[in-house]
mmCIF file of C-alpha atoms in Angstrom:
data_model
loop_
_atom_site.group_PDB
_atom_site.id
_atom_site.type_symbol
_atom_site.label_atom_id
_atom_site.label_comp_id
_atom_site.label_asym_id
_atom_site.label_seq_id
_atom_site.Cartn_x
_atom_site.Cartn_y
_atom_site.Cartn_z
ATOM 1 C CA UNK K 287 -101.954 -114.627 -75.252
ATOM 2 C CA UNK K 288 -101.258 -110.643 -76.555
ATOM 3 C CA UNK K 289 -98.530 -108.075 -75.883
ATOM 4 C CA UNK K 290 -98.845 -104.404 -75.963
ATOM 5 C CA UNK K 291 -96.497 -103.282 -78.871
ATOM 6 C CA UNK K 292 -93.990 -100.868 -77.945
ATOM 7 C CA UNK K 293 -91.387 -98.715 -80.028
ATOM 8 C CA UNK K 294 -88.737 -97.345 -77.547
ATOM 9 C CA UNK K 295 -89.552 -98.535 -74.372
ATOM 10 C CA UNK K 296 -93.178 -96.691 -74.813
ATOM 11 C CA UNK K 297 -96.288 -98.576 -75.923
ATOM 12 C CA UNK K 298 -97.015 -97.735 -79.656
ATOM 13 C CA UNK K 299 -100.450 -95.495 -79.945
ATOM 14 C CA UNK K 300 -102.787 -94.024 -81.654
ATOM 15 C CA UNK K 301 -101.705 -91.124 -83.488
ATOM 16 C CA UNK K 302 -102.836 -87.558 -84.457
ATOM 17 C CA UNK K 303 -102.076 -86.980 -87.803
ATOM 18 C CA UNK K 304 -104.427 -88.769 -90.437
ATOM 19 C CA UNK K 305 -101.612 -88.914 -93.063
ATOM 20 C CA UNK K 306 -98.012 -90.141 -92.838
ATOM 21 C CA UNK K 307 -97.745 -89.721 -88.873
ATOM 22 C CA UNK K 308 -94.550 -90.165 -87.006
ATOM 23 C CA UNK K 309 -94.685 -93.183 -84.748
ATOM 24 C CA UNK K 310 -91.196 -92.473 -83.692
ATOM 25 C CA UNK K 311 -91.474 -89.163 -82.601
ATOM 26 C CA UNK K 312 -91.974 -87.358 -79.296
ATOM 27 C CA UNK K 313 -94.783 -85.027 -78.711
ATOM 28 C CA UNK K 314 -94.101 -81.487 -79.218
ATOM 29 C CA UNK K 315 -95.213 -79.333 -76.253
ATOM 30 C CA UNK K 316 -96.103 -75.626 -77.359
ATOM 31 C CA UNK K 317 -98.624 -73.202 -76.346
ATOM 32 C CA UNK K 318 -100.209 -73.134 -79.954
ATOM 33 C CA UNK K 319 -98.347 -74.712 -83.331
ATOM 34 C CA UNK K 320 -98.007 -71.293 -85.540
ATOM 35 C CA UNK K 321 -94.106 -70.750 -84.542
ATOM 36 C CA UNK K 322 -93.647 -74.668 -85.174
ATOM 37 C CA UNK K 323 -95.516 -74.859 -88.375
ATOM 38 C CA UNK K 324 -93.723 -72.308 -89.781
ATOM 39 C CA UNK K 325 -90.515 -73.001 -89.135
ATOM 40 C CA UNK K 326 -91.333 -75.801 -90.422
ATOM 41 C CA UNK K 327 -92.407 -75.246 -93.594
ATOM 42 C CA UNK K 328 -89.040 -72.902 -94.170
ATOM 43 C CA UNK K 329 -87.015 -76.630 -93.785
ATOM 44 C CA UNK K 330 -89.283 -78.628 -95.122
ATOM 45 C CA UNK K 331 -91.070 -77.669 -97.787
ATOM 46 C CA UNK K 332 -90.131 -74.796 -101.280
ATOM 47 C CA UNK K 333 -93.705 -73.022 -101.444
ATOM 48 C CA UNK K 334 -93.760 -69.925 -100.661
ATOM 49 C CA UNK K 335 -97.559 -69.561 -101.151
ATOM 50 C CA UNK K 336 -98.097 -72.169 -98.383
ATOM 51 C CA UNK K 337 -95.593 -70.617 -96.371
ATOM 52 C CA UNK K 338 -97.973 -67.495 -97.194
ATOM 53 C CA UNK K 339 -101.590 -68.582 -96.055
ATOM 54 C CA UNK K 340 -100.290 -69.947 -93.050
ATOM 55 C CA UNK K 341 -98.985 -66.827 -91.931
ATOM 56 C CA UNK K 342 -102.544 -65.290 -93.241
ATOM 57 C CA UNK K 343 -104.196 -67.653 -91.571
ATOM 58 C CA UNK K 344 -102.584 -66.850 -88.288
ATOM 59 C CA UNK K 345 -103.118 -63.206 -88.974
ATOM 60 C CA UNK K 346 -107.174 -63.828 -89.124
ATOM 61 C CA UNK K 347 -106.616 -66.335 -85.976
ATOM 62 C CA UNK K 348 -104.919 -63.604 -83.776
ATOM 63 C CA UNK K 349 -107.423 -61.316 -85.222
ATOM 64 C CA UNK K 350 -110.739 -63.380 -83.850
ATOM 65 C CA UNK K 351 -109.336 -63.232 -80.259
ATOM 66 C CA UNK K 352 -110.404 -59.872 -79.741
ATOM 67 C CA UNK K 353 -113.525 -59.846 -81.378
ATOM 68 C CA UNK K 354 -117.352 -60.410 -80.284
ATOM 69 C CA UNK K 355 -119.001 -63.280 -80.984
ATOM 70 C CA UNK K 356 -121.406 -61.847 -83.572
ATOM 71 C CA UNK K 357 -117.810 -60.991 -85.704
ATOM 72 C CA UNK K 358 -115.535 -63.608 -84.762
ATOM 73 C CA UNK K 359 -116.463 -66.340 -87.132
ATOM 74 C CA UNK K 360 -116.234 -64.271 -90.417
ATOM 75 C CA UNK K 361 -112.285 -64.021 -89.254
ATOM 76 C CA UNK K 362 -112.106 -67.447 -87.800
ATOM 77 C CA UNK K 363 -113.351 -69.087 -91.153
ATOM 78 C CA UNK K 364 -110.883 -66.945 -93.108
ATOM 79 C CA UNK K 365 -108.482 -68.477 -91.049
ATOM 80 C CA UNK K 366 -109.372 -72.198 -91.638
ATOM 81 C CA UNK K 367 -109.863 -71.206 -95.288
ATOM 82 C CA UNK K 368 -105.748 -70.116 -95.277
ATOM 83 C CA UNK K 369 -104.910 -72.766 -93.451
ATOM 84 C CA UNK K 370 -106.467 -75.476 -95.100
ATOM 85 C CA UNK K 371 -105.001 -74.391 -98.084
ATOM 86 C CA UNK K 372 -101.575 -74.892 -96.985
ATOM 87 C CA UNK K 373 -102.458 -78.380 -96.206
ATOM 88 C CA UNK K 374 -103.583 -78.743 -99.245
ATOM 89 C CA UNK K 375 -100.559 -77.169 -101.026
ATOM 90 C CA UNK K 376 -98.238 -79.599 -99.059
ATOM 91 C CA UNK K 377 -100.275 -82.724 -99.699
ATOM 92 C CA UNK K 378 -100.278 -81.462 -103.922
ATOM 93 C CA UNK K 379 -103.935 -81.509 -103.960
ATOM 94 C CA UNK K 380 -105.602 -79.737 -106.557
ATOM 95 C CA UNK K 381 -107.828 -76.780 -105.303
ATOM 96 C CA UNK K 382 -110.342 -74.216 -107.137
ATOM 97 C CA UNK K 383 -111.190 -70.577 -105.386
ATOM 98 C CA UNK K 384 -114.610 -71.808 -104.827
ATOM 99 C CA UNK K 385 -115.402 -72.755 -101.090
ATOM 100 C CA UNK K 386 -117.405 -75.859 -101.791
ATOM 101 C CA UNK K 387 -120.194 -74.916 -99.256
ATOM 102 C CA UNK K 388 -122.756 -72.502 -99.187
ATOM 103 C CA UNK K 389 -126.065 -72.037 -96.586
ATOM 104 C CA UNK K 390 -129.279 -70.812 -96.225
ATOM 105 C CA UNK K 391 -131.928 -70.384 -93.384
ATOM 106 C CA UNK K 392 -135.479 -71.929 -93.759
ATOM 107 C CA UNK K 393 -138.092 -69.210 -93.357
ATOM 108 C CA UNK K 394 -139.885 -70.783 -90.252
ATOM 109 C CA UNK K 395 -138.881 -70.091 -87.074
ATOM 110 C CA UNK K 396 -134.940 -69.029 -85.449
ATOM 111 C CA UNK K 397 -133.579 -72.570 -84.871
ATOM 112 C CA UNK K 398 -130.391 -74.412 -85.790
ATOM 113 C CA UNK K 399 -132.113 -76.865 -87.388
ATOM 114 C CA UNK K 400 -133.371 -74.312 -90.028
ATOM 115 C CA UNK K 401 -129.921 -73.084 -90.306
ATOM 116 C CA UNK K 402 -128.841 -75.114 -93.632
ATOM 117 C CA UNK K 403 -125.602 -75.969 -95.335
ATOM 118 C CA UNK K 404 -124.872 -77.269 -98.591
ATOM 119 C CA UNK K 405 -122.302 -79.130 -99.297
ATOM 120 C CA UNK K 406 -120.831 -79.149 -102.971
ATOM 121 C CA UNK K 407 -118.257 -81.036 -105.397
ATOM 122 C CA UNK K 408 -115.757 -78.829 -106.046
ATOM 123 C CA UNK K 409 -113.573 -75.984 -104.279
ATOM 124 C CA UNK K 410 -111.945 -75.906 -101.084
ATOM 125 C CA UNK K 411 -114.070 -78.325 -98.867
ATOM 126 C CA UNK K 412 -114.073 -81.077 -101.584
ATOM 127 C CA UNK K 413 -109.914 -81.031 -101.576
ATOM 128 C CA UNK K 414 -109.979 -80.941 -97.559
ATOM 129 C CA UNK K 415 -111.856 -83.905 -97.517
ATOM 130 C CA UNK K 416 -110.088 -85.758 -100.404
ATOM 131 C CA UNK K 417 -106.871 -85.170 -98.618
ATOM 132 C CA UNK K 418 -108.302 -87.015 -95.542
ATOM 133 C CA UNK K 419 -110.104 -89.629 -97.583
ATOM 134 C CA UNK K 420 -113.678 -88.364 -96.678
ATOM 135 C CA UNK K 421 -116.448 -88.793 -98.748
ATOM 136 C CA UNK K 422 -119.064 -86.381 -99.061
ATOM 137 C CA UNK K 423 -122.304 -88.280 -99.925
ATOM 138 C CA UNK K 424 -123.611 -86.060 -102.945
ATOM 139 C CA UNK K 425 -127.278 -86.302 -104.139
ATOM 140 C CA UNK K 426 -127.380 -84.154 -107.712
ATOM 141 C CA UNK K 427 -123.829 -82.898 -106.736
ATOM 142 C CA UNK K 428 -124.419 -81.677 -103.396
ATOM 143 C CA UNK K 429 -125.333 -83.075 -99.848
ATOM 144 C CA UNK K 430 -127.311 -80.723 -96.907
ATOM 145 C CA UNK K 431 -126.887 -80.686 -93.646
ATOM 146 C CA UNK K 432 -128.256 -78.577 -90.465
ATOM 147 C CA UNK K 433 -125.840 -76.593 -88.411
ATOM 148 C CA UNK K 434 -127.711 -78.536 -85.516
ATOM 149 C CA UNK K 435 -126.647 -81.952 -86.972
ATOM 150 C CA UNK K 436 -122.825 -80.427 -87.692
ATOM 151 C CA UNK K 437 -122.573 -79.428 -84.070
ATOM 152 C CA UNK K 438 -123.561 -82.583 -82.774
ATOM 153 C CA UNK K 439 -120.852 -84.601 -84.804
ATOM 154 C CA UNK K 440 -118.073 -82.484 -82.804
ATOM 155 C CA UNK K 441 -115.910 -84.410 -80.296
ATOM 156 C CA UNK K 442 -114.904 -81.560 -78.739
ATOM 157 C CA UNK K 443 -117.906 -79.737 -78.243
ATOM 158 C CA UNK K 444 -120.356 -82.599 -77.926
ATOM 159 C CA UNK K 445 -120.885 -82.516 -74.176
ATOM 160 C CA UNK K 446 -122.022 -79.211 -74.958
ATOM 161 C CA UNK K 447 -124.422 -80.193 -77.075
ATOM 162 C CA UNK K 448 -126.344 -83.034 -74.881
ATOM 163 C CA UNK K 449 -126.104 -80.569 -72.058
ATOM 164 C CA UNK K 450 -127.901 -78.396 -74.091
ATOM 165 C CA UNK K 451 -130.500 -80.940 -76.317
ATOM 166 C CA UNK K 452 -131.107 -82.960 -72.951
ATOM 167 C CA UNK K 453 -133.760 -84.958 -74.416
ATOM 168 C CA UNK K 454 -131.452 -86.323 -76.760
ATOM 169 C CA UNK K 455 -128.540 -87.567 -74.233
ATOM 170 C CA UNK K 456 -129.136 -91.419 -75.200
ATOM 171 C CA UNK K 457 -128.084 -90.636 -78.505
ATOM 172 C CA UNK K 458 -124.671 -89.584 -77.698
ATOM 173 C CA UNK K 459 -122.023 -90.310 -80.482
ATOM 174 C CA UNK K 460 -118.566 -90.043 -78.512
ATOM 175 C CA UNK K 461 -117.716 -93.033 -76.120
ATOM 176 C CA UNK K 462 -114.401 -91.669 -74.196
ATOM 177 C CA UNK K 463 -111.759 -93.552 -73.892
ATOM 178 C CA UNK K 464 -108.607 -94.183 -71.328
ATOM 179 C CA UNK K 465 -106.462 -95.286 -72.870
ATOM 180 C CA UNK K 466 -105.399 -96.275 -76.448
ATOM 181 C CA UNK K 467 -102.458 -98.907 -77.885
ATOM 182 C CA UNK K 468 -101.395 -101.831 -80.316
ATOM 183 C CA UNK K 469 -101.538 -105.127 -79.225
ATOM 184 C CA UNK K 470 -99.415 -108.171 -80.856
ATOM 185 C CA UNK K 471 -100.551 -111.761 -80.697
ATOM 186 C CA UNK K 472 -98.017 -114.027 -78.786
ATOM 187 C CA UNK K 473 -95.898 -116.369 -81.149
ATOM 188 C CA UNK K 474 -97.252 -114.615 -84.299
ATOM 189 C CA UNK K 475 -97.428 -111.168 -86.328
ATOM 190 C CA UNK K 476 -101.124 -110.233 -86.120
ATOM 191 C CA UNK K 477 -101.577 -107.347 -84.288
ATOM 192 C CA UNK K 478 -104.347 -104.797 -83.976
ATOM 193 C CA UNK K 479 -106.039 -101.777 -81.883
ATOM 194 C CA UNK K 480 -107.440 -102.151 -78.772
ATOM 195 C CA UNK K 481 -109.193 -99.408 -76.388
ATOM 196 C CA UNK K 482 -110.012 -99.206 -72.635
ATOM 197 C CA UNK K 483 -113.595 -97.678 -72.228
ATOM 198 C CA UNK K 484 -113.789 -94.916 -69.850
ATOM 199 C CA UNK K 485 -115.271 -96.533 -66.527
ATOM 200 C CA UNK K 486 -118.445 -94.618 -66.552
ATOM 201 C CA UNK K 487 -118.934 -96.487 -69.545
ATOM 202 C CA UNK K 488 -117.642 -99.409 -69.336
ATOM 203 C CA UNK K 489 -121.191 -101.288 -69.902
ATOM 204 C CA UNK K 490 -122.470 -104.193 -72.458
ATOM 205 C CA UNK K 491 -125.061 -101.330 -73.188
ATOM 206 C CA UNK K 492 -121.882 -99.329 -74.317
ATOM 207 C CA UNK K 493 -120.510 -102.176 -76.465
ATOM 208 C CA UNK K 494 -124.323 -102.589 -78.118
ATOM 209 C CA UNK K 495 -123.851 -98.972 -78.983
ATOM 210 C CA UNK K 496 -120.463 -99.213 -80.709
ATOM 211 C CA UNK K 497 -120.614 -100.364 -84.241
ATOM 212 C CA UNK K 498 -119.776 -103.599 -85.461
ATOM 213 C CA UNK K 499 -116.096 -102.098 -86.405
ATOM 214 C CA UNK K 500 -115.493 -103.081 -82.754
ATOM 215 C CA UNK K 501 -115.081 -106.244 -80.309
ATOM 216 C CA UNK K 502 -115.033 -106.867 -76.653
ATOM 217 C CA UNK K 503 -111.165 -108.244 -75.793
ATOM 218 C CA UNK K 504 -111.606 -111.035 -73.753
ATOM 219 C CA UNK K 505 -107.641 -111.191 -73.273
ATOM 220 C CA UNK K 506 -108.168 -108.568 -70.679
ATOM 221 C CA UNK K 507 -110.066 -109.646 -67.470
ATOM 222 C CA UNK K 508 -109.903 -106.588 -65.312
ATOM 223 C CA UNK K 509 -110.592 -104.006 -67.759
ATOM 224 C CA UNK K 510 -112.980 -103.129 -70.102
ATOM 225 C CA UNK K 511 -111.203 -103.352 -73.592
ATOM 226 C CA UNK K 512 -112.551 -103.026 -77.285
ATOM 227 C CA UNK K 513 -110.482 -104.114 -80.306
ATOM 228 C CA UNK K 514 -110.552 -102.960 -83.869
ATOM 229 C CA UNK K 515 -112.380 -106.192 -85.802
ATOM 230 C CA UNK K 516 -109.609 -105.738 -88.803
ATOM 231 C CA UNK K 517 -106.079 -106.692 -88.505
ATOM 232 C CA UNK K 518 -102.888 -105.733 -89.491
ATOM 233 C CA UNK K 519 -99.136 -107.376 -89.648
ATOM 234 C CA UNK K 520 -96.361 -106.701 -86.862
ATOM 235 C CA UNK K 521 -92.816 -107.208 -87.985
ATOM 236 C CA UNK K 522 -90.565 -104.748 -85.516
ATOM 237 C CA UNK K 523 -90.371 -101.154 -85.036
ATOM 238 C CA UNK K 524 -89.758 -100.615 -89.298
ATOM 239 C CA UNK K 525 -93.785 -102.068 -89.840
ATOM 240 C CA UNK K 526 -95.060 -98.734 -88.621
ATOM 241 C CA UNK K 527 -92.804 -97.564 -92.083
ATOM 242 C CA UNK K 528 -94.874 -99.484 -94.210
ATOM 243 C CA UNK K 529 -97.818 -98.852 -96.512
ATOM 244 C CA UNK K 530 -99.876 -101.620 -94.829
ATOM 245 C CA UNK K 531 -99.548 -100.440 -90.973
ATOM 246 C CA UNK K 532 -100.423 -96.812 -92.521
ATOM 247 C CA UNK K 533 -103.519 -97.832 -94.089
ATOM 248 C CA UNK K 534 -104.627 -99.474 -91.010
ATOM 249 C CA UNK K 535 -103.814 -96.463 -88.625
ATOM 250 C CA UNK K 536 -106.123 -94.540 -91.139
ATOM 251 C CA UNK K 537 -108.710 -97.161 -90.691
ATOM 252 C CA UNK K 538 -108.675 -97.014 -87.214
ATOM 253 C CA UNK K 539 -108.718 -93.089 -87.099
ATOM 254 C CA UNK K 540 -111.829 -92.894 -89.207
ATOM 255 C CA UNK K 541 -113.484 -94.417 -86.241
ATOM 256 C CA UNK K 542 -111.776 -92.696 -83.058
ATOM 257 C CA UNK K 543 -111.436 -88.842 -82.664
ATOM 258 C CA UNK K 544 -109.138 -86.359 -80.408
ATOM 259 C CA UNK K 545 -109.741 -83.131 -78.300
ATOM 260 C CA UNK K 546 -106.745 -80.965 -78.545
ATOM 261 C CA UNK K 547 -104.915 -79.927 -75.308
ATOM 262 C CA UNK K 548 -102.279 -80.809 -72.756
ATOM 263 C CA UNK K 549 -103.305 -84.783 -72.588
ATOM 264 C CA UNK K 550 -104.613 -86.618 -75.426
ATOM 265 C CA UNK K 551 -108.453 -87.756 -74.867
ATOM 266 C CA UNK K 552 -109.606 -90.175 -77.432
ATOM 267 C CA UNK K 553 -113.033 -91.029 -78.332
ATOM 268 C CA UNK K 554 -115.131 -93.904 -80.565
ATOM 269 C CA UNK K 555 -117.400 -92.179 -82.727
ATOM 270 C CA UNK K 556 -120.868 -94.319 -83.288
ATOM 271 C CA UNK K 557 -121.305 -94.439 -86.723
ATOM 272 C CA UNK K 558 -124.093 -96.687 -86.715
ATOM 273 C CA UNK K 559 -127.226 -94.147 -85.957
ATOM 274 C CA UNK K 560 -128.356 -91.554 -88.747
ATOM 275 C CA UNK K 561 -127.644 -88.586 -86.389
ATOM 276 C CA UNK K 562 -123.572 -89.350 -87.411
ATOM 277 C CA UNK K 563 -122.161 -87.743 -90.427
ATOM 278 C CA UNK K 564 -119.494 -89.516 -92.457
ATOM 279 C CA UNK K 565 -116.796 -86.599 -91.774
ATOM 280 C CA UNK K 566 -114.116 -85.815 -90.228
ATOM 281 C CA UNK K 567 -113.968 -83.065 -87.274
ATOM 282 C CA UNK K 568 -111.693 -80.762 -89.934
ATOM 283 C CA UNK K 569 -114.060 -80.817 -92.644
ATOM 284 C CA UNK K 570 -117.410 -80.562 -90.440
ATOM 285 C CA UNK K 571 -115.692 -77.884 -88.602
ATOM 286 C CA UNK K 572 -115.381 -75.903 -91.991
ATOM 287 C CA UNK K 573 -118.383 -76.114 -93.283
ATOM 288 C CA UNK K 574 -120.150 -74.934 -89.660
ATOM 289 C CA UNK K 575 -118.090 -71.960 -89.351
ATOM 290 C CA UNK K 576 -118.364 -70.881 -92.587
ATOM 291 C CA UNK K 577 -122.093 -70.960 -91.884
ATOM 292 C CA UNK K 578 -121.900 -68.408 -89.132
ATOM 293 C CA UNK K 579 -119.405 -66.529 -91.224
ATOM 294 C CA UNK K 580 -122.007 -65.997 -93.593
ATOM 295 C CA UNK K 581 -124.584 -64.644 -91.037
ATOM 296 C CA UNK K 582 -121.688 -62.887 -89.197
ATOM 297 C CA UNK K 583 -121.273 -61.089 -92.507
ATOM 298 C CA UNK K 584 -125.150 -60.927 -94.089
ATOM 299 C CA UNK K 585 -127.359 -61.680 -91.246
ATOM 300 C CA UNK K 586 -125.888 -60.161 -87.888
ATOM 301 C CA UNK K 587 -129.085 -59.592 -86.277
ATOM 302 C CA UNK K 588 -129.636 -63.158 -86.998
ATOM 303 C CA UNK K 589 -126.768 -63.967 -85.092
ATOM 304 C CA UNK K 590 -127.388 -62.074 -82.692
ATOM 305 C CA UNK K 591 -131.051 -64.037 -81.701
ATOM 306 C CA UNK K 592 -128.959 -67.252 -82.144
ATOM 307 C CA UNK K 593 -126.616 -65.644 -79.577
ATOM 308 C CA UNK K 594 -129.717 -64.700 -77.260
ATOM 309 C CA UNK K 595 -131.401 -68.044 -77.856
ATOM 310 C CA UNK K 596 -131.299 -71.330 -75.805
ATOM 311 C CA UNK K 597 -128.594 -72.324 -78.007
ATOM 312 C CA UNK K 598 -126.476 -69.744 -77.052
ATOM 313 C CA UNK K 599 -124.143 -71.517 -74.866
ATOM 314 C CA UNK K 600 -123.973 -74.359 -77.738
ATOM 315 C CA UNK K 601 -122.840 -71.440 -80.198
ATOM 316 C CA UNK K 602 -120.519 -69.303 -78.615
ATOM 317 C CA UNK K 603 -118.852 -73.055 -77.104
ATOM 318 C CA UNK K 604 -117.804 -73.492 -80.832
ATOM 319 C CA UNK K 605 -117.019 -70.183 -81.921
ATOM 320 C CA UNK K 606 -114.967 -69.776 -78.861
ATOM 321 C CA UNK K 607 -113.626 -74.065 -79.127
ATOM 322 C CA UNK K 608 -113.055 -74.581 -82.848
ATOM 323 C CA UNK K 609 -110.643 -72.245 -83.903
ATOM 324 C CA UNK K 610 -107.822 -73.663 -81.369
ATOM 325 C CA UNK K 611 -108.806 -77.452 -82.976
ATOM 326 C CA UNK K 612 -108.658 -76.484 -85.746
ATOM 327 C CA UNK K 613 -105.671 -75.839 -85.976
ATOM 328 C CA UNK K 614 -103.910 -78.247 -83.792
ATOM 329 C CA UNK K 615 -105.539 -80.628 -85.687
ATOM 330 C CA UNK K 616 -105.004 -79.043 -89.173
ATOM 331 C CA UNK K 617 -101.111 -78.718 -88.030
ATOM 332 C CA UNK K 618 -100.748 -82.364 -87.293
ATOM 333 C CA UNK K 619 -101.644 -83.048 -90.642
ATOM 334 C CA UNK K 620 -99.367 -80.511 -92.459
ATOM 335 C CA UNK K 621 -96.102 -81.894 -90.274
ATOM 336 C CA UNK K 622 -97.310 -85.663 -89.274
ATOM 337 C CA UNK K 623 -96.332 -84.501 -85.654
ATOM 338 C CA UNK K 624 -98.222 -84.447 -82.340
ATOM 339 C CA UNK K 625 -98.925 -81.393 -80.567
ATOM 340 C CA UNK K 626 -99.398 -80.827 -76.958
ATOM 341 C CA UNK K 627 -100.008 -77.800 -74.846
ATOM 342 C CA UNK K 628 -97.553 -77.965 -71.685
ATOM 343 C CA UNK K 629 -99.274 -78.169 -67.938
ATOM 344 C CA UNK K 630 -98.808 -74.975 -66.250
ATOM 345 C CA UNK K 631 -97.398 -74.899 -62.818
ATOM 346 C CA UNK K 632 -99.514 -74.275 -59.825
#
């Protein structure tokens, strides 16, 4: 027999932030995170350069919402750049003045599969993902990607995507998910994740999907629950403190991704087909804009035809998507807090 962990009377979840989140905490409803962020690095932290390129990077955020899509990502990247560095800053990770990414476009024919992106072992990317414990699989100190394959490994723009690559909709890499929470075994300390597949999905041809990371729960008989194969130790409402019940969060958020908004909506990224890139959604999210930041700036006209193309939908969906997860997600790591946008009144 299991339990469903619970810290305060509310069932313990998954959380947001990748490093040091705070289980305890309540959610913190705002409209966007700038004002929190901010006043929270004033209390919290002494640098005033971080303090500085988050109030840049807000400046280049505020900017992009009044520009066309053919300009909008040369601001929007500049405002990931900022931003990421005060991450980086608060975390004490080393950081170079080099991006860490660079692009080019095959000379065949317009597609996003020609657009290219390198990515490289030192600069800004590099930090980003050491800070969230990616690794970028270098080849002769770089790794290349397509734009195409960056957009697909988006959570949040993904149904995009297979509405727009139809012929490619059984090789979707996001399985939603209902609802998310700890379970305990009775009589004992084990304790690990567990998942309810959405009900659209809630099929043995979903579980075959799923990589072996994952388990059917046979503890539940009514619903459709997966578990997290590795295990961690339950020892009261202090274990979430400790460096072992960390490590395991982080294991289980390599595996299940957010969309930013007013709910959280969770989702089990495959990583068990060679369409899924071993990144984040923060670092893939840099790398792609900072692509169409370089045509933005070099290329317009190419832009442009991406913008008239069949892709368009696909490409002004992120342009228009990315820089609001960006930074919800990119604040969650900076304060370990959640952020939620407040429901609006009818």
């Amino acid at each position: 027999m299991t339990s469903t962990i619970k810290i305060n009377r509310r069932n313990l979840t998954l959380k947001k932030p990748y490093n040091e989140p705070h289980f305890n905490g309540k959610s913190i409803l705002v409209s966007d995170p700038w004002e929190y962020v901010e006043l929270w690095l004033k209390r919290n932290n002494n640098s005033k350069d971080a303090l500085f390129y988050w109030q840049q990077a807000r400046q280049f955020y505020e900017a992009t919402l009044s520009l066309p899509l053919t300009s909008a990502p040369l601001t929007s990247y500049y405002c990931f750049l900022n931003a990421t560095k005060t991450l980086l800053l608060i975390r004490g990770i080393n950081f170079s003045d080099m991006h860490g990414v660079s692009g080019y476009q095959k000379k065949t024919k317009l597609s996003l599969s020609n657009e290219m992106i390198i990515l490289k072992s030192g600069g800004i990317l590099p930090a980003l993902c050491k800070c969230l414990d990616d690794v970028i699989p270098l080849g002769d100190s770089k790794a290349e990607y397509t734009l195409k394959d960056l957009l697909r490994n988006l959570v949040y723009i993904h149904r995009t995507y297979c509405l727009t690559y139809t012929s490619e909709g059984s090789k979707e890499l996001f399985i939603p998910l209902d609802d998310v929470f700890f379970v305990k075994k009775d009589k004992s300390s084990e304790c690990w994740f567990s998942a309810e597949i959405d009900e659209k999905y809630a099929t043995q041809h979903t579980l075959n999907k799923i990589d072996n990371s994952f388990e059917r729960d046979i503890n539940f008989k009514d619903r459709f629950i997966v578990r997290f194969k590795g295990r961690s130790q339950w020892k009261g409402n202090q274990t979430v403190t400790t460096p072992k019940f960390i490590n395991y969060h982080k294991k289980v958020r390599k595996n299940v991704q957010y969309i930013a908004g007013s709910s959280s909506r969770w989702y089990i990224k495959r990583t068990n087909i060679k369409e899924s890139i071993p990144l984040g959604s923060l670092p893939i999210t840099f790398v792609a804009m900072h692509r169409l930041s370089e045509l933005s700036r070099y290329e317009p006209i190419t832009l442009s035809k991406h913008l008239n193309s069949q892709q368009n939908w696909l490409i002004s969906e992120f342009i228009k998507s990315a820089p609001y997860q960006f930074i919800h997600e990119i604040a969650s790591e900076i304060t370990g807090e959640e952020f939620l946008v407040p429901r609006r009144g009818i």
